[in-house]
Each structure stands twice: as structure tokens, then as C-alpha cells.
PDB file of C-alpha atoms in Angstrom:
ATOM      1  CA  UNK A   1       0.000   0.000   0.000  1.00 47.00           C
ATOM      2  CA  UNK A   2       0.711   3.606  -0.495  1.00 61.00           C
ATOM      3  CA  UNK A   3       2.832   5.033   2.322  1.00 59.00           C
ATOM      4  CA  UNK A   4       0.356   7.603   3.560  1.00 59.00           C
ATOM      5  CA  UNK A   5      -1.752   4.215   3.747  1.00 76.00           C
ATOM      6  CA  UNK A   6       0.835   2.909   6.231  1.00 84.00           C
ATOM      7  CA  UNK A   7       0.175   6.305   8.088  1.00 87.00           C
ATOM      8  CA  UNK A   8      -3.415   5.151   8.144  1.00 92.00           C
ATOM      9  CA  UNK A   9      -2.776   1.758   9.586  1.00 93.00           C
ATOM     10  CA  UNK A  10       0.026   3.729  12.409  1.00 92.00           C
ATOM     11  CA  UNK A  11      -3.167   5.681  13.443  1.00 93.00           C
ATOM     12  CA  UNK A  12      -5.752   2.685  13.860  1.00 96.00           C
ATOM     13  CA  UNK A  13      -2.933   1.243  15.772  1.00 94.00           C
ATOM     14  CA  UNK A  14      -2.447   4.043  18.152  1.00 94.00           C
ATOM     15  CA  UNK A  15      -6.087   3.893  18.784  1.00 96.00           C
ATOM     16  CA  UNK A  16      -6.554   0.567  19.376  1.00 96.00           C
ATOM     17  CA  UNK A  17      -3.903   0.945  22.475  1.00 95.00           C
ATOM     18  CA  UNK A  18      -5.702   3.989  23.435  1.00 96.00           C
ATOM     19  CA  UNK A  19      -9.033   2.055  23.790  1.00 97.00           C
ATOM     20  CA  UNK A  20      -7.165  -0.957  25.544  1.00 96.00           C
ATOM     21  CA  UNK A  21      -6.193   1.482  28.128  1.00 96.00           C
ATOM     22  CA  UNK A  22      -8.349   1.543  32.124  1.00 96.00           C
ATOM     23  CA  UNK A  23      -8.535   5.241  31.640  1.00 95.00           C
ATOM     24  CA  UNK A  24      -9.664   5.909  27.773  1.00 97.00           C
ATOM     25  CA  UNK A  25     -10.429   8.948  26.326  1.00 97.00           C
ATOM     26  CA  UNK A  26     -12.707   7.507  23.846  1.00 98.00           C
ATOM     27  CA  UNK A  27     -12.687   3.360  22.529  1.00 98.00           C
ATOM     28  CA  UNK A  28     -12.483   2.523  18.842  1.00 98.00           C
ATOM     29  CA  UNK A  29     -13.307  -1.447  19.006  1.00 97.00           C
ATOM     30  CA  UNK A  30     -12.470  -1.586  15.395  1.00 98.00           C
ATOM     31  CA  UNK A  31      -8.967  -0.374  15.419  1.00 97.00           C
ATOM     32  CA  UNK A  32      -7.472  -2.987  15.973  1.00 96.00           C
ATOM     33  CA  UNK A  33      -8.622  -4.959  12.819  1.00 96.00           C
ATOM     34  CA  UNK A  34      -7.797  -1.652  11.031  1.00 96.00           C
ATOM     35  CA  UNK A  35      -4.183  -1.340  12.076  1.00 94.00           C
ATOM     36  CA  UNK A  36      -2.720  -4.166  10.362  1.00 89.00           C
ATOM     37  CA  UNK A  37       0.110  -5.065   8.340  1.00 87.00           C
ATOM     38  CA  UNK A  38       1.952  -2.395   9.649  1.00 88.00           C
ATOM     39  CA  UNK A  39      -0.190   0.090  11.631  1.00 91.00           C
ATOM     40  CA  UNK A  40       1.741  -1.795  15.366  1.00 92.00           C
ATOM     41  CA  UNK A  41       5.084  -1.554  13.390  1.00 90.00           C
ATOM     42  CA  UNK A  42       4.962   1.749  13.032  1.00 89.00           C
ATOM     43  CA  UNK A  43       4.112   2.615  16.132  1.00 90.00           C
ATOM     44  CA  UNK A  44       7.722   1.250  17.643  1.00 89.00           C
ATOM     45  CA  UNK A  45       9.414   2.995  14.822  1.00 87.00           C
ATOM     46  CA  UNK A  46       7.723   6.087  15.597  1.00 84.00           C
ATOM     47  CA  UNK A  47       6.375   6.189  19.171  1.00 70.00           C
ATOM     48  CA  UNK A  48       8.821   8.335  21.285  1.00 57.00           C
ATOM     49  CA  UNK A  49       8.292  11.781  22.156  1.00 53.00           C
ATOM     50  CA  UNK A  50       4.766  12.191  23.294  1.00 69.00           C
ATOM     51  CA  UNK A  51       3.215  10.758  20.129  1.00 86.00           C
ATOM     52  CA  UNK A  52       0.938   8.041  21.214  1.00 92.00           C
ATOM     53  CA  UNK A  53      -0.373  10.806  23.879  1.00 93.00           C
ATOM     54  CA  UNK A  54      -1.024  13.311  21.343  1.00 94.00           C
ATOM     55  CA  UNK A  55      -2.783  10.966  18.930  1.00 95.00           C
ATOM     56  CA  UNK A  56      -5.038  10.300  21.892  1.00 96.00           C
ATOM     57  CA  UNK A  57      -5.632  13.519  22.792  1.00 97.00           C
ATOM     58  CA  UNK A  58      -6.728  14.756  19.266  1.00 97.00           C
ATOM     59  CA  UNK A  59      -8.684  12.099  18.385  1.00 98.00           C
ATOM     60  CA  UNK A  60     -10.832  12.962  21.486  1.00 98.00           C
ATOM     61  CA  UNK A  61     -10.572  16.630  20.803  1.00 98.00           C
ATOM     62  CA  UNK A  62     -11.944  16.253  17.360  1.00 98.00           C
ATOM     63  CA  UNK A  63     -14.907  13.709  18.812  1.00 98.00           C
ATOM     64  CA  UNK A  64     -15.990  16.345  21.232  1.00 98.00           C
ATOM     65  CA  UNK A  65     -16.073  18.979  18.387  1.00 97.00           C
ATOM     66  CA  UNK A  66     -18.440  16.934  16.120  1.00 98.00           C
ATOM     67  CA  UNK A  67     -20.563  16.212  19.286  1.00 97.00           C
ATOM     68  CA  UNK A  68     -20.580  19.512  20.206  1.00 96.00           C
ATOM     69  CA  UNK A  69     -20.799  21.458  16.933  1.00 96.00           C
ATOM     70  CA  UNK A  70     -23.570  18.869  16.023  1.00 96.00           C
ATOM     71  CA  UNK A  71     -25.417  19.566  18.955  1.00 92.00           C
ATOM     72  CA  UNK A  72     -25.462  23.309  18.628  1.00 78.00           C
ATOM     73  CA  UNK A  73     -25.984  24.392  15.200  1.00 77.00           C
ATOM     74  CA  UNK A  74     -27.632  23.649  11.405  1.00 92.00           C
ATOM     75  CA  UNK A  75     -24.777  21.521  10.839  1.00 96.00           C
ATOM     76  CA  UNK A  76     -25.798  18.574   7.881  1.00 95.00           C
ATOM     77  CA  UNK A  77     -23.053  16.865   7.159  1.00 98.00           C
ATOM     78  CA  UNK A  78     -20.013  16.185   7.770  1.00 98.00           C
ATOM     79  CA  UNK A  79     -16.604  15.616   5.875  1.00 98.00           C
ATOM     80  CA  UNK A  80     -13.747  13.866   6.756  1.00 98.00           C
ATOM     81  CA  UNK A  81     -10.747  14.689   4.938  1.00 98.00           C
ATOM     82  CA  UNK A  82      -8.388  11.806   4.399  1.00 95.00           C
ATOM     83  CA  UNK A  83     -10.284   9.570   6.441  1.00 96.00           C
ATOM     84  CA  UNK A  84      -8.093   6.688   6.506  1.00 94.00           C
ATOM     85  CA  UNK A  85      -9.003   4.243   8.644  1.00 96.00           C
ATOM     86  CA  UNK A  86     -10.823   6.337  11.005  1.00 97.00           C
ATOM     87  CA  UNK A  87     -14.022   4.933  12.164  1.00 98.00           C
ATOM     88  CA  UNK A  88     -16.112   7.860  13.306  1.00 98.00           C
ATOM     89  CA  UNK A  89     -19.195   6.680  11.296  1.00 98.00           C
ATOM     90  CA  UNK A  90     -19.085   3.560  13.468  1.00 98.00           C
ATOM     91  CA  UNK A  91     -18.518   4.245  16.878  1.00 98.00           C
ATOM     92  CA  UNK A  92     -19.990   7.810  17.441  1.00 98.00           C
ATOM     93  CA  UNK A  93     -23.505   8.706  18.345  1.00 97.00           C
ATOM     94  CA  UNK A  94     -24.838  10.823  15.483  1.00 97.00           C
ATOM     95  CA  UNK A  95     -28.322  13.027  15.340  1.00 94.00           C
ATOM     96  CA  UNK A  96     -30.785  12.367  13.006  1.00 91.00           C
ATOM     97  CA  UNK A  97     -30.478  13.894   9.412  1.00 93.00           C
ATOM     98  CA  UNK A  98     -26.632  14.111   9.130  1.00 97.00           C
ATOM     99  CA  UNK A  99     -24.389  12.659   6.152  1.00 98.00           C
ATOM    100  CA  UNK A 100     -20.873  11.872   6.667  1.00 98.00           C
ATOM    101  CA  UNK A 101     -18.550  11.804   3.832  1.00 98.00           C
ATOM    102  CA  UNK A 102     -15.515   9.573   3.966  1.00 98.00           C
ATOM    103  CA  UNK A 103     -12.767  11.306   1.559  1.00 98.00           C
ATOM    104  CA  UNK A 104      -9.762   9.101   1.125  1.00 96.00           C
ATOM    105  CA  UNK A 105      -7.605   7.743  -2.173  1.00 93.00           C
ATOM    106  CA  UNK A 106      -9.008   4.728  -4.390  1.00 93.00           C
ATOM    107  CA  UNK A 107      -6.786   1.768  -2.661  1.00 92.00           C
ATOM    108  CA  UNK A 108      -7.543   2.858   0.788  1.00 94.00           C
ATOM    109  CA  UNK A 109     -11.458   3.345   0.701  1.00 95.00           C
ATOM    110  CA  UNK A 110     -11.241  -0.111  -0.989  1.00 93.00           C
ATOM    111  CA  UNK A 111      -9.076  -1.971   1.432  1.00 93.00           C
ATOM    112  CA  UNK A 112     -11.122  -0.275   4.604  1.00 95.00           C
ATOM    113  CA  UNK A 113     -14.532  -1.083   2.701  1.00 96.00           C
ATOM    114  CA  UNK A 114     -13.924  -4.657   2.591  1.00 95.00           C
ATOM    115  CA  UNK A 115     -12.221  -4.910   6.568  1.00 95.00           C
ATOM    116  CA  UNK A 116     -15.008  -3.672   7.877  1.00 97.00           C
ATOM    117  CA  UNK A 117     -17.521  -6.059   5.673  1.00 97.00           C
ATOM    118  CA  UNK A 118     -15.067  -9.115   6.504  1.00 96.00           C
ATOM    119  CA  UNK A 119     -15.632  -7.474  10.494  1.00 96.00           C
ATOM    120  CA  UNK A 120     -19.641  -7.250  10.081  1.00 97.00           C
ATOM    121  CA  UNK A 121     -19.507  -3.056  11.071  1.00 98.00           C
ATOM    122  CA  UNK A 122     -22.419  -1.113  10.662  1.00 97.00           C
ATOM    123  CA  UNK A 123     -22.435   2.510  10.468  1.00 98.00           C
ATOM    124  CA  UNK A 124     -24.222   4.719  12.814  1.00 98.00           C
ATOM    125  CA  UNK A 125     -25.257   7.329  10.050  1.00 98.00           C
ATOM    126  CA  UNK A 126     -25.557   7.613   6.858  1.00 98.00           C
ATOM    127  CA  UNK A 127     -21.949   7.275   5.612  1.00 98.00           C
ATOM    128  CA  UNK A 128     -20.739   7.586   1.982  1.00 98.00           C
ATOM    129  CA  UNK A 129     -17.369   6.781   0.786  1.00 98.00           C
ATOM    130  CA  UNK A 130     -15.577   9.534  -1.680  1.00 98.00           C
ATOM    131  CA  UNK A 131     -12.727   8.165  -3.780  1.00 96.00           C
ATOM    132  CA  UNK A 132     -10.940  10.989  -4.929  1.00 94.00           C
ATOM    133  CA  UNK A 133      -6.948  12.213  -5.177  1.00 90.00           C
ATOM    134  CA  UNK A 134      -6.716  15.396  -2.929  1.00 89.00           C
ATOM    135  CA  UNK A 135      -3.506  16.400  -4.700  1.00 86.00           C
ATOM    136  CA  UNK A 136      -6.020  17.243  -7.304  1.00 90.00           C
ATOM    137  CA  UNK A 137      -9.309  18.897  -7.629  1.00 94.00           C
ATOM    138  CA  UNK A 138     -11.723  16.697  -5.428  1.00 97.00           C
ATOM    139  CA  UNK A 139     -14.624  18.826  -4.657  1.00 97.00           C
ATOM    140  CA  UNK A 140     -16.465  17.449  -8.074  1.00 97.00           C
ATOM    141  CA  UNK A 141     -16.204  13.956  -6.515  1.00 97.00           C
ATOM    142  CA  UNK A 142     -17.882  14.800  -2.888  1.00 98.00           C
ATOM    143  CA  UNK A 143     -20.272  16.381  -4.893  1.00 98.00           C
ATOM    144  CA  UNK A 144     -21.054  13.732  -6.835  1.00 98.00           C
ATOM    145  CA  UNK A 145     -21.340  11.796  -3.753  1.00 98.00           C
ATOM    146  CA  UNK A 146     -24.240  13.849  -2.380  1.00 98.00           C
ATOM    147  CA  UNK A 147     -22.673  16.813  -0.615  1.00 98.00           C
ATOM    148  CA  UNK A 148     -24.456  19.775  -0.979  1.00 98.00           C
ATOM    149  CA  UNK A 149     -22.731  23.345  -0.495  1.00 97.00           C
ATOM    150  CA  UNK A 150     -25.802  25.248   0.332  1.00 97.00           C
ATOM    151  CA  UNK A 151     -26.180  22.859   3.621  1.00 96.00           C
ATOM    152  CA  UNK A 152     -23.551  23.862   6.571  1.00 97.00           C
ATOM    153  CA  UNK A 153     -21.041  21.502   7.157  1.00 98.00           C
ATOM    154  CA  UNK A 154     -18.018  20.763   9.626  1.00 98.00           C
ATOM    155  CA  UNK A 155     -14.869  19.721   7.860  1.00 98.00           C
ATOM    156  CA  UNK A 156     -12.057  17.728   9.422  1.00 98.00           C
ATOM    157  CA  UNK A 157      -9.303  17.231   8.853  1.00 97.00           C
ATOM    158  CA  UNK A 158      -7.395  15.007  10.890  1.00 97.00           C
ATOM    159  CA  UNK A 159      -3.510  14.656  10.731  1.00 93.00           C
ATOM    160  CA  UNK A 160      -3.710  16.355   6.909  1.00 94.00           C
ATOM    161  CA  UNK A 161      -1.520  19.937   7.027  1.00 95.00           C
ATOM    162  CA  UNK A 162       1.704  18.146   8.572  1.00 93.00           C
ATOM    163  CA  UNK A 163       2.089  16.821   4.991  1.00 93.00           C
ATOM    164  CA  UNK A 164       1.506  20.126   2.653  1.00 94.00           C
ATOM    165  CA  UNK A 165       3.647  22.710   2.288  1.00 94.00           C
ATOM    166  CA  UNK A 166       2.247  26.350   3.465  1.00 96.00           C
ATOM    167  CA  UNK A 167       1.090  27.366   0.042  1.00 96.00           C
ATOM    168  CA  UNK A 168      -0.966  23.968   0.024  1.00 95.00           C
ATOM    169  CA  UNK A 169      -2.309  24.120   3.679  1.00 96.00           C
ATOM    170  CA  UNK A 170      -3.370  27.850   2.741  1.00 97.00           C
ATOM    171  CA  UNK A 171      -5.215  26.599  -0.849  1.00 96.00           C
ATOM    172  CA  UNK A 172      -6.778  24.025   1.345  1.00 97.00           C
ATOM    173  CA  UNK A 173      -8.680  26.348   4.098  1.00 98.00           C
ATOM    174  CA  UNK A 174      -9.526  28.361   0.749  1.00 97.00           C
ATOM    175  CA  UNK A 175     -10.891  25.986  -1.471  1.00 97.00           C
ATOM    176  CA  UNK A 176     -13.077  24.935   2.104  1.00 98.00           C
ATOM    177  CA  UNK A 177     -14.437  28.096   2.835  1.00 98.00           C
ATOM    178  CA  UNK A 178     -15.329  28.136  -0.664  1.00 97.00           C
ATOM    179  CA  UNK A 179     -17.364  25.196  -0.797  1.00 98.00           C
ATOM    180  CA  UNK A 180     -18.902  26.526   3.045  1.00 98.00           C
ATOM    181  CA  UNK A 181     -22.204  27.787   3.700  1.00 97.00           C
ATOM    182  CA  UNK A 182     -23.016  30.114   6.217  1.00 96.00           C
ATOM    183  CA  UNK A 183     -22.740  28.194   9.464  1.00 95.00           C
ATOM    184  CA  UNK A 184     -19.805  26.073   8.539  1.00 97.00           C
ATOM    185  CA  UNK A 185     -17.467  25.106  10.665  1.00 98.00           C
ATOM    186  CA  UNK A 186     -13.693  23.627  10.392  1.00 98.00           C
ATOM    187  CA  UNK A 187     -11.909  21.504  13.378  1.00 98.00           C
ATOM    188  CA  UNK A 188      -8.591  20.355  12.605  1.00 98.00           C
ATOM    189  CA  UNK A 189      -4.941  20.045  13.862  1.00 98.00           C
ATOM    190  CA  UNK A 190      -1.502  22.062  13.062  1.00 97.00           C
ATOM    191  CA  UNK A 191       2.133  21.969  14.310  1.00 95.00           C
ATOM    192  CA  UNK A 192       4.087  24.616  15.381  1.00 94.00           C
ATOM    193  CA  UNK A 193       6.818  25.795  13.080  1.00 94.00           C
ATOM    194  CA  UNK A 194       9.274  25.389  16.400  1.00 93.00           C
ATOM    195  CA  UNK A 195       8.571  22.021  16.217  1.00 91.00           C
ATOM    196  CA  UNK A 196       9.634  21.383  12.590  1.00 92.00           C
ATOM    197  CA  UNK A 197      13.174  22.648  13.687  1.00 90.00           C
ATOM    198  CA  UNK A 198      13.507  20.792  16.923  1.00 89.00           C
ATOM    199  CA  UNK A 199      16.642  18.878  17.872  1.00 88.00           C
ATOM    200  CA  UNK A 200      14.262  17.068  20.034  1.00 84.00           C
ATOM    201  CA  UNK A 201      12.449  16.314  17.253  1.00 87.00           C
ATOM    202  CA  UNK A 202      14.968  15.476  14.476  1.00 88.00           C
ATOM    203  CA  UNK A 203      15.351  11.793  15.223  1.00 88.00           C
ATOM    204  CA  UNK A 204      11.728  11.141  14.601  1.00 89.00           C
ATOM    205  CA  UNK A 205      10.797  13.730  12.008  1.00 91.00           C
ATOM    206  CA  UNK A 206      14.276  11.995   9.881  1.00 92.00           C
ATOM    207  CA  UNK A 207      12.429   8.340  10.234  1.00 90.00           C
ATOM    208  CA  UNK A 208       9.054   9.737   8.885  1.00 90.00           C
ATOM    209  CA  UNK A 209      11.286  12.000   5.683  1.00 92.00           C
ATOM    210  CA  UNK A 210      12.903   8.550   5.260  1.00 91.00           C
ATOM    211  CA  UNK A 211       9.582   6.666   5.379  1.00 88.00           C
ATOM    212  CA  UNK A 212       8.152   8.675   2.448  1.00 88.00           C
ATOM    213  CA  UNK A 213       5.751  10.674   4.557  1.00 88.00           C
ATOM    214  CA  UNK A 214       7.976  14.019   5.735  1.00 92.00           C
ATOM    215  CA  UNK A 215       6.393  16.472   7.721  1.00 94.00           C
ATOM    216  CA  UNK A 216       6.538  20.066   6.498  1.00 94.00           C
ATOM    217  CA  UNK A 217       4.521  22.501   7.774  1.00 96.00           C
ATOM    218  CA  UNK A 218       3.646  23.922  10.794  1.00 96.00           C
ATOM    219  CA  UNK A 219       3.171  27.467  12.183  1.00 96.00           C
ATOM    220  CA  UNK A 220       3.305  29.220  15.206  1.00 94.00           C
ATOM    221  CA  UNK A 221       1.126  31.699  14.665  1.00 95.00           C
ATOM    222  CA  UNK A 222      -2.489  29.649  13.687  1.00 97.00           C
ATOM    223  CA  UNK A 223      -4.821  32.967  14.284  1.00 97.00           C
ATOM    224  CA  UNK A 224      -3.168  34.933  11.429  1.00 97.00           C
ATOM    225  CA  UNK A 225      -3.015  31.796   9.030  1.00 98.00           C
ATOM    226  CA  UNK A 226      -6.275  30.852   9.097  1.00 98.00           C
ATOM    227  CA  UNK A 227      -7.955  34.704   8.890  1.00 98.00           C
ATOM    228  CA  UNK A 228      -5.538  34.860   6.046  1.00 98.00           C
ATOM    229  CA  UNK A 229      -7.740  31.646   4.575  1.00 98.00           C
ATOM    230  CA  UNK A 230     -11.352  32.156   5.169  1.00 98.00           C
ATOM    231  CA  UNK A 231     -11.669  31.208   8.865  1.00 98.00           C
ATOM    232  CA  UNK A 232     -12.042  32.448  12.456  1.00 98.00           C
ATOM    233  CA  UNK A 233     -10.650  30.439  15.438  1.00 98.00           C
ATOM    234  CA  UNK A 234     -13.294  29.548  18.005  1.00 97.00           C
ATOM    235  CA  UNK A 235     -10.698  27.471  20.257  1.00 97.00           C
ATOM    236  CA  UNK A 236      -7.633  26.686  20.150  1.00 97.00           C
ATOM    237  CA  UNK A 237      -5.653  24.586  22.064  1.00 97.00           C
ATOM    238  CA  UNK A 238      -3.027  22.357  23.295  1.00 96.00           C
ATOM    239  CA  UNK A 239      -2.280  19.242  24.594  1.00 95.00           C
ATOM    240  CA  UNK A 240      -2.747  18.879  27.813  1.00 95.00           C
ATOM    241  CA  UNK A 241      -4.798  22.139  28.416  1.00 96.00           C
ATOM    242  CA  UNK A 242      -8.744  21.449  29.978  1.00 95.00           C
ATOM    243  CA  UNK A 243     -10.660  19.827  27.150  1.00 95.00           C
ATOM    244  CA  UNK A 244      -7.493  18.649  25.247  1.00 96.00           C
ATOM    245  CA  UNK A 245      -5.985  15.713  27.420  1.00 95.00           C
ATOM    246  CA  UNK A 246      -5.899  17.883  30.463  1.00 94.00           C
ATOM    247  CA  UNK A 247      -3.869  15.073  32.921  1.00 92.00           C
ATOM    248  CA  UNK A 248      -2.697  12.979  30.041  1.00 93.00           C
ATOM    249  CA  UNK A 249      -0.051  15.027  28.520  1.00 93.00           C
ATOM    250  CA  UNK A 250       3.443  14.140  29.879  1.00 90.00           C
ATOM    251  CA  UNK A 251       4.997  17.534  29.263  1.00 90.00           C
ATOM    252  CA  UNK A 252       4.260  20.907  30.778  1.00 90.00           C
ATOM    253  CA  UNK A 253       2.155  23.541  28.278  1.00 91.00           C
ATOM    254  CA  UNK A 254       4.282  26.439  27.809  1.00 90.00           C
ATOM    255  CA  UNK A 255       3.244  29.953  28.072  1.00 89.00           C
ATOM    256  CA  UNK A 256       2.124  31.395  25.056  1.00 89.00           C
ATOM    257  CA  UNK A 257       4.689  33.879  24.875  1.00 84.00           C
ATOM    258  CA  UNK A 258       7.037  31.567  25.319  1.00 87.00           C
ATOM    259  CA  UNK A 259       9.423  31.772  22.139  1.00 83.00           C
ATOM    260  CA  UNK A 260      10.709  28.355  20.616  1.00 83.00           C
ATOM    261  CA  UNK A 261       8.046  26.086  22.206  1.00 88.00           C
ATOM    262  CA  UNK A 262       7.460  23.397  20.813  1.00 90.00           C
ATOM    263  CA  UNK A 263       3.832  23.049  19.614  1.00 93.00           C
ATOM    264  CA  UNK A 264       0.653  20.870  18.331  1.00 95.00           C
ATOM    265  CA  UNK A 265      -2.702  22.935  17.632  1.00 97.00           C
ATOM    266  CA  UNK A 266      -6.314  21.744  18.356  1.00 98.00           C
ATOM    267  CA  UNK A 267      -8.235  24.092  16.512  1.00 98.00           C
ATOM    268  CA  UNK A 268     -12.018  24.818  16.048  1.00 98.00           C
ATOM    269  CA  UNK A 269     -12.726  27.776  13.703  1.00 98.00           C
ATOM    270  CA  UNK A 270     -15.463  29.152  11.813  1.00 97.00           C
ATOM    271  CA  UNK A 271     -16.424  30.281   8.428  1.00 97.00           C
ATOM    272  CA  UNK A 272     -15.508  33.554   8.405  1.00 96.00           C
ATOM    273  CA  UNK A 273     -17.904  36.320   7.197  1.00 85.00           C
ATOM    274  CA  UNK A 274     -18.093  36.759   3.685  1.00 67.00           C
TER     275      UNK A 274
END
């Protein structure tokens, strides 16, 4: 498979020993299934540094936004960008009335389709799979699948900007808000620039650059980025802060005027008026 597949498999892995934990922050019961060849692998080769935390921590961040945001507003539908082998759709308790698009490459939606037959899973909403190449135009294909850019909709995007440069983490908030209603909403994750040029974390970022699957950017300024884009923060936060793995996170949260800090963004944000 594709090495951004591999990534996939690393996530469901993580998971899986998240939900095998006394003290969970959420349970995937699927993940485990989902993980393999290499997903458990992966996770020795990459583990160190506060990963497995962090992977934890955002995966219950972004569940608490789609409760919440689901909850509170028009929200119908809901699109997960480079959904790899998450498994929202499954375990989640969803409202009445909302769609949830699965946007992933060909060879993944295809390999996750027929796991999850082979396991007997049964979505908890109406789900619909989106094959489509996001280094290319993919809007046409989500469309085609049903979604409908007069309804508000929360995008997420899970994991996704580490792997674009700034121009293409930029064209991506743009080309969302462009395909937003009024109402939208966007929850998502960044790194901090400081992180990128870390000695601490060089040996880790050198395995994933070897690995096929570099990361490249981060920021450490998210407010001006995404006003820049099309979008308003409405939180944002970091590990180990209340509502983001407050007790969980091994390291201390800097100050925020702390220069040089290394950082990992939780961010909920809103369409920004047009």
C-alpha cells in the first residue's frame, strides 16, 4: 500500500492501544482490525516523544467537536478529509439527518470497505465513501457523492496539514471556505513551526522523511493563518490544556509567549464572514 496508507494503519494502531487502556479517552473497538500489516510496526518505529499521547488527545478533541458542533448548530453533514481508517461513522452517536462523507484515495477506501464487511460493522449514520486524489481537484467527486454546499457543514481534517507545504495548507482552508455555507465550521490540527526545527524532534521527524511521509509545515502563529484563509478560530488549544488531554499530557504547556516552544494545535474555527 501507499505510504500515507501505512500512516493510516500507524493511526488505527495508536487507537486501538488507546481504547485498551483503564482510563480511555474515547474506545475505537475496530482499530485494531484496522491497524494491520503495519499500523503496530509503526508505532515502535515512531512512538517516542509524546506521540501516542497526542494521537489520543486529538482524536478525542476532534470527537468532542463533532458532538458539540452537532449539537449546537444547522450543521448537515459532515466531511472527513483523508479519512483513513478512522471509524467515526461507526462508533460515534450521530443526530438524526446528518451525512458523513468519507474522503480518502481509491486503494484505501477499498481496502477499509472490505475490513469492515469481513468485520460485520455497521455505520451509525448515513456514511458515503468519496474516492478521490486530494492532490487534485476533489470537490467534483464529494459532490457527486451527495454533498451539498448550500447545507452547513463541519470539515475535518485530521492529521492532513503536517504533509503540505504552506502554500498547500493555505489553498486548502480556501478551497473549504469556498465550498462553506453560512454556518460552517472547520476543526482540525496544526504543528508549530518550532517544532519542525527541533533537535528534540529530528530523530523522529528523519524516520518519517525517510519513510516517504515528511512532515513540512507547521506554524506558530495559527490565528493569522487561518484569517488569512477564510476562517475564524473559536478554540484553540493544546495538549494537555482542559478539554485537550488535560492530565494525560506528559509535558508541561508552555506559556504562550514563550518563544521556541514546541507546539501541536487543536483548533475549532469558523467560516468567516463573507
Amino acid at each position: 500500500m501507499h505510504a500515507v496508507s501505512y500512516t493510516a494503519q500507524w493511526m488505527a494502531a495508536a487507537r486501538a492501544l488507546e481504547s485498551e487502556r483503564e482510563d480511555a479517552l474515547y474506545v475505537d473497538p475496530l482499530a485494531r482490525s484496522l491497524a494491520e500489516p503495519k499500523g503496530f510496526e509503526l508505532i515502535d518505529r515512531y512512538a517516542g516523544g509524546g506521540l501516542l499521547p497526542f494521537i489520543s488527545i486529538r482524536t478525542r478533541f476532534l470527537d468532542d467537536a463533532i458532538r458539540d458542533l452537532l449539537a449546537d448548530s444547522s450543521i448537515g453533514q459532515v466531511v472527513l478529509i483523508a479519512a483513513g481508517m478512522d471509524t467515526r461513522a461507526f462508533r460515534l452517536d450521530w443526530p438524526d439527518d446528518i451525512d458523513v462523507y468519507e474522503v480518502d484515495h481509491a486503494p484505501l477506501i477499498t481496502e477499509k470497505r472490505r475490513r469492515l464487511d469481513a468485520l460485520g460493522a455497521k455505520p451509525a449514520v448515513r456514511r458515503h465513501e468519496v474516492s478521490a486524489d486530494l492532490t487534485k481537484e476533489w470537490l467534483p467527486e464529494l459532490e457527486e457523492a451527495g454533498f451539498d454546499r448550500t447545507r452547513p457543514t463541519l470539515w475535518v481534517a485530521e492529521a492532513l496539514t503536517f504533509f503540505l507545504t504552506e502554500e498547500q495548507a493555505a489553498g486548502l482552508l480556501r478551497l473549504l471556505a469556498s465550498a462553506s455555507a453560512p454556518g460552517s465550521h472547520l476543526a482540525f490540527d496544526i504543528l508549530g513551526r518550532t517544532l519542525l526545527r527541533s533537535p528534540f524532534s529530528k530523530p523522529f521527524l528523519d524516520r518519517l522523511a525517510e519513510d516517504g511521509t515528511p512532515w513540512i509545515f507547521g506554524t506558530d502563529e495559527p490565528e493569522p493563518f487561518l484569517a488569512a484563509n477564510g476562517w475564524e478560530i473559536e478554540s484553540l488549544k493544546e495538549p494537555g490544556q482542559p478539554g485537550a488531554g488535560e492530565g494525560r499530557w506528559p509535558y508541561d504547556v508552555q506559556p504562550r509567549g514563550r518563544r521556541f516552544a514546541n507546539r501541536l494545535w487543536l483548533i475549532r474555527a469558523r467560516l468567516a464572514a463573507q
